Structures are given as C-alpha cells and as structure tokens.
Amino acid sequence: MPGNPWFSWSYVVDNAPVLWERTVEHAGVTIEAVAISAAIAIPLGALVSRFRWLSGPVLGTVAVMYTVPSLALFAILAPLLGIGRTPVLVGLVVYALLIILRNTVAGLATVDPAVLDAARGLGYGPGRMLVQVAMPSALPSIVAGLRLATVSTVALVTVGVVVGYGGLGQLMFQGFRNNFYRAEIMTATLATILLALVLDLALWAAGRALTPWLRRRTA
Amino acid sequence: MTAPTGVVDQAFVWLNDPLTWTEPGGLLELTGEHLLMTAAAVGAAAALAIPLGAWLGHSGRGAGLVVWLTNTSRALPTLGIILLLAAGGLFGNTATVIAAAFFAVPVLLVNTYEGVRGADPDARDAARGMGMSGGRILLQVELPLATTLVSAGLRTTIVQVVATIPLAALAGGGGLGQVIAFGMGTQRYGEVLAGGIVVAALCLAIDAVLAIGQRLATPAPLRVGAATRRRRSAPAPPRFDTGTV
C-alpha cells in the first residue's frame, strides 16, 4: 500500500456496497432504538407529569441507567442477551430514554396554564386534554428530545463494535486492526457524522410539518 | 462454560479472587490509573474551557460558536476519534487523555458560558455602579453566580471522562477498559461482564460523590431547594450535557 492517506475516494468507490450495508444497519438500529424509546418515554412522561410524586423515582432511575457507560452496559448485556444486535438495541433504548423523557416532562410543564384552563372550561376531560391540548403544546420540546436522542444514538451505535454489532463502527475498528487503514476509519467516522446530520434534518423537517402553527407565528 | 449462567458465575468467581484486585495490573492498579487519567483530562479541559467560557460569557461574544460546538460534539463518534488519533500515531494513555479532554471541553465551555451569561443583570449593573472593573465583575460577581452551572458541568464532565476512557482501551489505552477489551479478545465473557460491572460501579460511585460535592460547592441561596422554597414557580436550573459515551 503506497502511503496511507486519510482520505481516499477509491476506497469509497471500491467499498461502496459494504459502506452502504453498514450505513443501513447503523440507521436501522438507530431508528428502531429511538422509536422504541419514544414509545416508552412519551407515555411515561405524560404519566410522570400527571402524578408528580412519580417524577423523583422515575427520573432518578433513568438517570442512573444513563450514567452507566455504554461500553460497560454492552459488556454487561452481551453475556445475558447474547452477542449481536439485541444488547446494542437494548442499551441504546436505555440511553435515549432519559433524553426523551426529560424533554417530554419539560415540554408538558411549560404548557400555558391559561390554555389548560380554557380547555377545562370547554368541558375537556383529562384524556382529551392531554392528547388534544397538552401534547401539541409540548410537541416542540418532544421533537427536540427526539432529535437529541437520535444524534447521540448514532454516535453510540459505534460502541456496539465490542459486541460485534457496531454498524459503521465495525468499519472503524476493522480499519484500526487492518494496520491503521486511515481511509477506512476516516470514511466510517465521516459517514457516522453525516448520518447523524441527515436523521437530525429529517426529524427537524417532520417537527416543522407537525407544528404548522409555530411557523405562522414566526413568519 | 457449561450453561449460559456460567458467564455470570465466572464473573463472580473472578471478582471474588483477591488476586484479581491486588496483582500487578490488577483492578486496584487499573482503577488508580483510570482515575489519574481522568484527573489529567478534566484538568486540561477545565484549564482551557472555564477561562474561555467565562471570557466569552462576560464579553457576550461567541454565542454562535458555543451553540455550534455543543451540537456538533454530540454527533462526533468518540470511538471514531480515538481510533483516528491512534491511526495518526497517537497511542496509549496520552492519546486517551487528549481524546477524553477533547470531549470534555464542550460541556464545560457551555456551562461556564451560560452561567456567566445568565448572571443576574441587576447584580452586574450594581457592580458596575460601584465602580468595579470588567475583570472584577467577572471574578467577584459573575463567576460566583455561575457556580451552580459550572459545578454541574464539572460533575457531568468528570463522569463523562470516566466513561470515555474505557473506550480507549479498544485502541490500546490503559485504565479499567482493558479488562473488557482483554476479555473480548480472549473470549472470556466472565471477565467482560466483570469489567462492565466494575466500570459501571466506578461511574455511579463517582457520580454520587460528586453530587454531594456539587451541593457543597453551591452557595446555599443558589441551591435548587432554596430557590423553589422562595418562589414556587422558579424553573429548575438547566443542566447542559452532551450525549453519553
């Protein structure tokens, strides 16, 4: 190998299929983890905002799990769940949980009390109030949480390499083992960052589409 | 290696062996090394980020930079950066400290910046009216008011660095991550599990100790409990942090 360049277009061209495969794997596990996490965290956030006494124990527990480093968590989960995709997915769900939960609770806490009062005056029950009034008001904060969770999940997937399922992280580590193949590590790192930006942008656009009333206000 | 539960048993047998802890290169020595590397990384990051954040917050410049830095640092895969450093010839504990410090800077910078920026404008005005110079306002008014956020940032940073260092073991760095990396390499999953437990326990213990330290470092009137007692609607102080590692 003449030299060991940091950037190599021929590496990208020659390895396009495997790069694409790893990127799809990476994006797939990210999206699945954030979706599962959101399905748990958003209802839990609504529950916590309704029953305040729950917020201490629930947020505390989730924060403790968040403190455990990903490498350690994957290492603990792997012997119990087996090597591969499952421990990575479970670990990622745990990490995304805190971010989404925190933003859901914060979003619901900032709903204008006058709006809630108006809805109560119109005869809205607690369920309808939550779904039709509180949740739409909290939506920007929830979307912000989803974006944050997605971006950090994309970066975290790479650590999954320790249990054999790291998406683009596999390429980084393979390049490292393969006599420090710089182009491979660099390409995989840049692809990871790019994937984070693309998913972030997609969520931003989705959030914008879901909250047309905010656009009109700022326009 | 007879049953799936064998891994858990192995982990406990390994952790229960006194030699595991006390031998040269044992857990105690690795923990010491881990903490030394953490101190070096946090020290380096703090020496850069706290003065810079304080100055930016005081002068009101660089808001865009700070926002950009926090957002971008979330998207950076730590493992990729560590492996890139290794491929560039930076190996071992020094490289690990550099990488960990690199990821610690944004958190500290943002927290210091926001803390100084968010100091009560009335207090700042009063200080100026008393004839304080810019430097004295920063040191005697703004920074003390920023203690809550700066100490929250330090706590997040320290825990984050303790959590980042094990990753570097994959690239030949030291510290407790070696146990996990070595176990993976030799397929001794009991040790992998044990290493994971030890690293997780260290992080949780340090976070708990720092939570107490953070409370002691915060002047009594600025404590969360004090604020909510005075004004019911007082918002909780924001805690800026980057993604986990």
Tab-separated table of C-alpha atoms in Angstrom, chain B residues 2-224:
chain	number	residue	atom	x	y	z
B	2	THR	CA	-21.469	-25.400	30.624
B	3	ALA	CA	-24.597	-23.299	30.967
B	4	PRO	CA	-25.427	-19.745	29.874
B	5	THR	CA	-25.366	-18.787	33.531
B	6	GLY	CA	-21.723	-19.889	33.513
B	7	VAL	CA	-20.729	-16.396	32.408
B	8	VAL	CA	-22.313	-14.807	35.454
B	9	ASP	CA	-20.653	-17.405	37.707
B	10	GLN	CA	-17.297	-16.815	36.070
B	11	ALA	CA	-17.651	-13.097	36.584
B	12	PHE	CA	-18.307	-13.533	40.279
B	13	VAL	CA	-15.556	-16.077	40.752
B	14	TRP	CA	-13.158	-13.703	39.023
B	15	LEU	CA	-14.296	-10.712	41.061
B	16	ASN	CA	-14.078	-12.719	44.269
B	17	ASP	CA	-10.468	-13.699	43.702
B	18	PRO	CA	-8.342	-11.342	45.821
B	19	LEU	CA	-5.524	-11.684	43.313
B	20	THR	CA	-7.746	-10.088	40.635
B	21	TRP	CA	-7.653	-6.909	42.658
B	22	THR	CA	-4.163	-6.852	44.097
B	23	GLU	CA	-1.907	-8.405	41.450
B	24	PRO	CA	0.306	-6.072	39.374
B	25	GLY	CA	-2.037	-4.766	36.663
B	26	GLY	CA	-4.959	-5.832	38.836
B	27	LEU	CA	-8.178	-3.965	39.342
B	28	LEU	CA	-6.837	-1.657	42.043
B	29	GLU	CA	-3.890	-0.571	39.942
B	30	LEU	CA	-6.120	-0.140	36.876
B	31	THR	CA	-8.602	1.925	38.879
B	32	GLY	CA	-5.784	4.167	40.075
B	33	GLU	CA	-4.555	4.587	36.527
B	34	HIS	CA	-8.113	5.270	35.378
B	35	LEU	CA	-8.589	7.994	37.978
B	36	LEU	CA	-5.224	9.592	37.224
B	37	MET	CA	-6.087	9.755	33.544
B	38	THR	CA	-9.474	11.223	34.431
B	39	ALA	CA	-7.852	13.898	36.580
B	40	ALA	CA	-5.406	14.790	33.818
B	41	ALA	CA	-8.126	15.005	31.162
B	42	VAL	CA	-10.548	17.002	33.301
B	43	GLY	CA	-7.758	19.283	34.489
B	44	ALA	CA	-6.633	20.008	30.950
B	45	ALA	CA	-10.189	20.568	29.741
B	46	ALA	CA	-11.036	22.824	32.687
B	47	ALA	CA	-7.871	24.891	32.248
B	48	LEU	CA	-8.957	25.642	28.700
B	49	ALA	CA	-12.744	25.696	28.850
B	50	ILE	CA	-13.510	27.551	32.084
B	51	PRO	CA	-11.443	30.707	31.378
B	52	LEU	CA	-12.561	30.715	27.741
B	53	GLY	CA	-16.209	30.174	28.635
B	54	ALA	CA	-16.035	32.853	31.332
B	55	TRP	CA	-14.476	35.337	28.939
B	56	LEU	CA	-16.959	34.585	26.155
B	57	GLY	CA	-19.861	34.827	28.578
B	58	HIS	CA	-18.537	38.074	30.055
B	59	SER	CA	-17.957	39.742	26.715
B	60	GLY	CA	-21.108	38.278	25.195
B	61	ARG	CA	-19.178	37.113	22.167
B	62	GLY	CA	-19.183	33.727	20.546
B	63	ALA	CA	-22.760	32.652	21.270
B	64	GLY	CA	-22.918	31.071	17.829
B	65	LEU	CA	-19.655	29.233	18.399
B	66	VAL	CA	-20.819	27.798	21.704
B	67	VAL	CA	-24.128	26.565	20.270
B	68	TRP	CA	-22.396	25.084	17.245
B	69	LEU	CA	-19.813	23.355	19.418
B	70	THR	CA	-22.394	21.669	21.650
B	71	ASN	CA	-24.472	20.469	18.737
B	72	THR	CA	-21.532	19.143	16.763
B	73	SER	CA	-19.843	17.451	19.690
B	74	ARG	CA	-22.950	15.325	20.172
B	75	ALA	CA	-22.677	13.936	16.678
B	76	LEU	CA	-18.982	13.034	16.923
B	77	PRO	CA	-18.478	9.317	17.472
B	78	THR	CA	-15.970	9.089	20.339
B	79	LEU	CA	-14.698	5.723	19.184
B	80	GLY	CA	-14.001	7.067	15.696
B	81	ILE	CA	-11.996	9.986	17.082
B	82	ILE	CA	-9.961	7.715	19.361
B	83	LEU	CA	-9.210	5.319	16.512
B	84	LEU	CA	-8.301	8.221	14.218
B	85	LEU	CA	-5.852	9.524	16.830
B	86	ALA	CA	-4.355	6.042	17.077
B	87	ALA	CA	-4.066	5.769	13.298
B	88	GLY	CA	-2.322	9.152	13.337
B	89	GLY	CA	0.318	7.737	15.663
B	90	LEU	CA	-1.100	8.932	18.993
B	91	PHE	CA	-1.259	5.911	21.228
B	92	GLY	CA	-1.615	4.867	24.788
B	93	ASN	CA	-2.531	6.897	27.818
B	94	THR	CA	-1.516	10.315	26.487
B	95	ALA	CA	-3.756	9.901	23.451
B	96	THR	CA	-6.575	8.730	25.679
B	97	VAL	CA	-6.233	11.792	27.894
B	98	ILE	CA	-6.226	14.064	24.842
B	99	ALA	CA	-9.328	12.423	23.369
B	100	ALA	CA	-11.178	12.496	26.694
B	101	ALA	CA	-10.249	16.149	27.250
B	102	PHE	CA	-11.398	16.926	23.722
B	103	PHE	CA	-14.862	15.611	24.549
B	104	ALA	CA	-14.911	17.292	27.946
B	105	VAL	CA	-14.288	20.817	26.638
B	106	PRO	CA	-17.740	21.483	25.065
B	107	VAL	CA	-19.682	20.608	28.233
B	108	LEU	CA	-17.530	22.779	30.477
B	109	LEU	CA	-17.411	25.609	27.964
B	110	VAL	CA	-21.187	25.738	27.538
B	111	ASN	CA	-21.888	25.510	31.244
B	112	THR	CA	-19.417	28.255	32.133
B	113	TYR	CA	-20.632	30.413	29.259
B	114	GLU	CA	-24.298	30.020	30.175
B	115	GLY	CA	-23.561	30.523	33.863
B	116	VAL	CA	-21.691	33.783	33.368
B	117	ARG	CA	-24.096	34.961	30.667
B	118	GLY	CA	-27.077	34.191	32.851
B	119	ALA	CA	-25.816	36.106	35.909
B	120	ASP	CA	-28.473	38.472	37.194
B	121	PRO	CA	-28.157	41.697	35.149
B	122	ASP	CA	-29.138	43.738	38.213
B	123	ALA	CA	-26.173	42.349	40.147
B	124	ARG	CA	-23.911	43.129	37.208
B	125	ASP	CA	-25.326	46.661	36.989
B	126	ALA	CA	-24.875	47.242	40.709
B	127	ALA	CA	-21.250	46.098	40.482
B	128	ARG	CA	-20.633	48.452	37.587
B	129	GLY	CA	-22.274	51.275	39.532
B	130	MET	CA	-19.931	50.597	42.424
B	131	GLY	CA	-17.059	51.196	40.059
B	132	MET	CA	-15.869	47.638	39.592
B	133	SER	CA	-13.733	46.947	36.573
B	134	GLY	CA	-14.741	44.339	33.999
B	135	GLY	CA	-12.294	41.803	35.389
B	136	ARG	CA	-13.506	42.271	38.944
B	137	ILE	CA	-17.143	41.990	37.865
B	138	LEU	CA	-16.304	38.682	36.204
B	139	LEU	CA	-14.317	37.309	39.144
B	140	GLN	CA	-16.352	38.637	42.065
B	141	VAL	CA	-19.899	38.797	40.703
B	142	GLU	CA	-20.486	36.752	37.588
B	143	LEU	CA	-18.384	33.693	38.365
B	144	PRO	CA	-19.759	33.214	41.900
B	145	LEU	CA	-23.278	33.435	40.432
B	146	ALA	CA	-22.256	30.870	37.830
B	147	THR	CA	-21.085	28.306	40.424
B	148	THR	CA	-24.252	26.229	40.112
B	149	LEU	CA	-23.827	25.680	36.408
B	150	VAL	CA	-20.050	25.353	36.474
B	151	SER	CA	-20.137	22.705	39.188
B	152	ALA	CA	-22.956	20.884	37.361
B	153	GLY	CA	-20.767	20.991	34.265
B	154	LEU	CA	-17.758	19.658	36.153
B	155	ARG	CA	-19.790	16.789	37.523
B	156	THR	CA	-21.133	15.848	34.083
B	157	THR	CA	-17.654	16.186	32.624
B	158	ILE	CA	-15.916	14.016	35.205
B	159	VAL	CA	-18.463	11.221	34.878
B	160	GLN	CA	-18.288	11.505	31.101
B	161	VAL	CA	-14.486	11.255	31.119
B	162	VAL	CA	-14.543	8.234	33.433
B	163	ALA	CA	-16.942	6.688	30.912
B	164	THR	CA	-14.901	7.676	27.847
B	165	ILE	CA	-11.569	6.250	28.980
B	166	PRO	CA	-12.673	2.593	28.729
B	167	LEU	CA	-13.354	3.119	25.021
B	168	ALA	CA	-9.721	3.974	24.517
B	169	ALA	CA	-8.801	0.519	25.768
B	170	LEU	CA	-10.070	-0.777	22.426
B	171	ALA	CA	-7.239	1.213	20.844
B	172	GLY	CA	-4.620	0.041	23.319
B	173	GLY	CA	-5.154	2.634	26.037
B	174	GLY	CA	-4.966	1.906	29.758
B	175	GLY	CA	-7.432	2.018	32.604
B	176	LEU	CA	-10.260	-0.307	33.537
B	177	GLY	CA	-11.485	-0.682	29.956
B	178	GLN	CA	-8.571	-3.059	29.440
B	179	VAL	CA	-10.458	-5.718	31.378
B	180	ILE	CA	-13.369	-5.542	28.925
B	181	ALA	CA	-11.155	-5.303	25.841
B	182	PHE	CA	-8.958	-8.176	27.013
B	183	GLY	CA	-11.939	-10.352	27.876
B	184	MET	CA	-13.452	-9.704	24.450
B	185	GLY	CA	-10.169	-10.507	22.740
B	186	THR	CA	-9.729	-13.787	24.596
B	187	GLN	CA	-13.457	-14.638	24.634
B	188	ARG	CA	-13.538	-14.796	28.424
B	189	TYR	CA	-17.001	-13.339	28.734
B	190	GLY	CA	-16.994	-13.681	32.502
B	191	GLU	CA	-14.240	-11.070	32.639
B	192	VAL	CA	-16.096	-8.908	30.135
B	193	LEU	CA	-19.128	-8.923	32.387
B	194	ALA	CA	-16.989	-8.319	35.478
B	195	GLY	CA	-15.187	-5.431	33.754
B	196	GLY	CA	-18.521	-3.926	32.749
B	197	ILE	CA	-19.772	-4.163	36.322
B	198	VAL	CA	-16.612	-2.567	37.739
B	199	VAL	CA	-16.662	0.325	35.234
B	200	ALA	CA	-20.371	0.922	35.802
B	201	ALA	CA	-19.893	0.832	39.585
B	202	LEU	CA	-17.000	3.287	39.377
B	203	CYS	CA	-19.080	5.725	37.319
B	204	LEU	CA	-22.050	5.520	39.657
B	205	ALA	CA	-19.858	5.895	42.748
B	206	ILE	CA	-18.094	8.931	41.321
B	207	ASP	CA	-21.384	10.496	40.274
B	208	ALA	CA	-22.742	10.004	43.793
B	209	VAL	CA	-19.652	11.527	45.421
B	210	LEU	CA	-19.784	14.460	43.014
B	211	ALA	CA	-23.477	15.006	43.671
B	212	ILE	CA	-22.561	15.643	47.293
B	213	GLY	CA	-19.579	17.785	46.272
B	214	GLN	CA	-21.753	19.773	43.905
B	215	ARG	CA	-24.192	20.528	46.693
B	216	LEU	CA	-21.385	21.674	48.974
B	217	ALA	CA	-19.849	23.835	46.238
B	218	THR	CA	-23.116	25.609	45.547
B	219	PRO	CA	-23.708	28.638	47.780
B	220	ALA	CA	-26.752	27.950	49.956
B	221	PRO	CA	-29.036	30.624	48.428
B	222	LEU	CA	-28.449	29.194	44.949
B	223	ARG	CA	-29.391	25.610	45.816
B	224	VAL	CA	-32.347	24.137	43.992
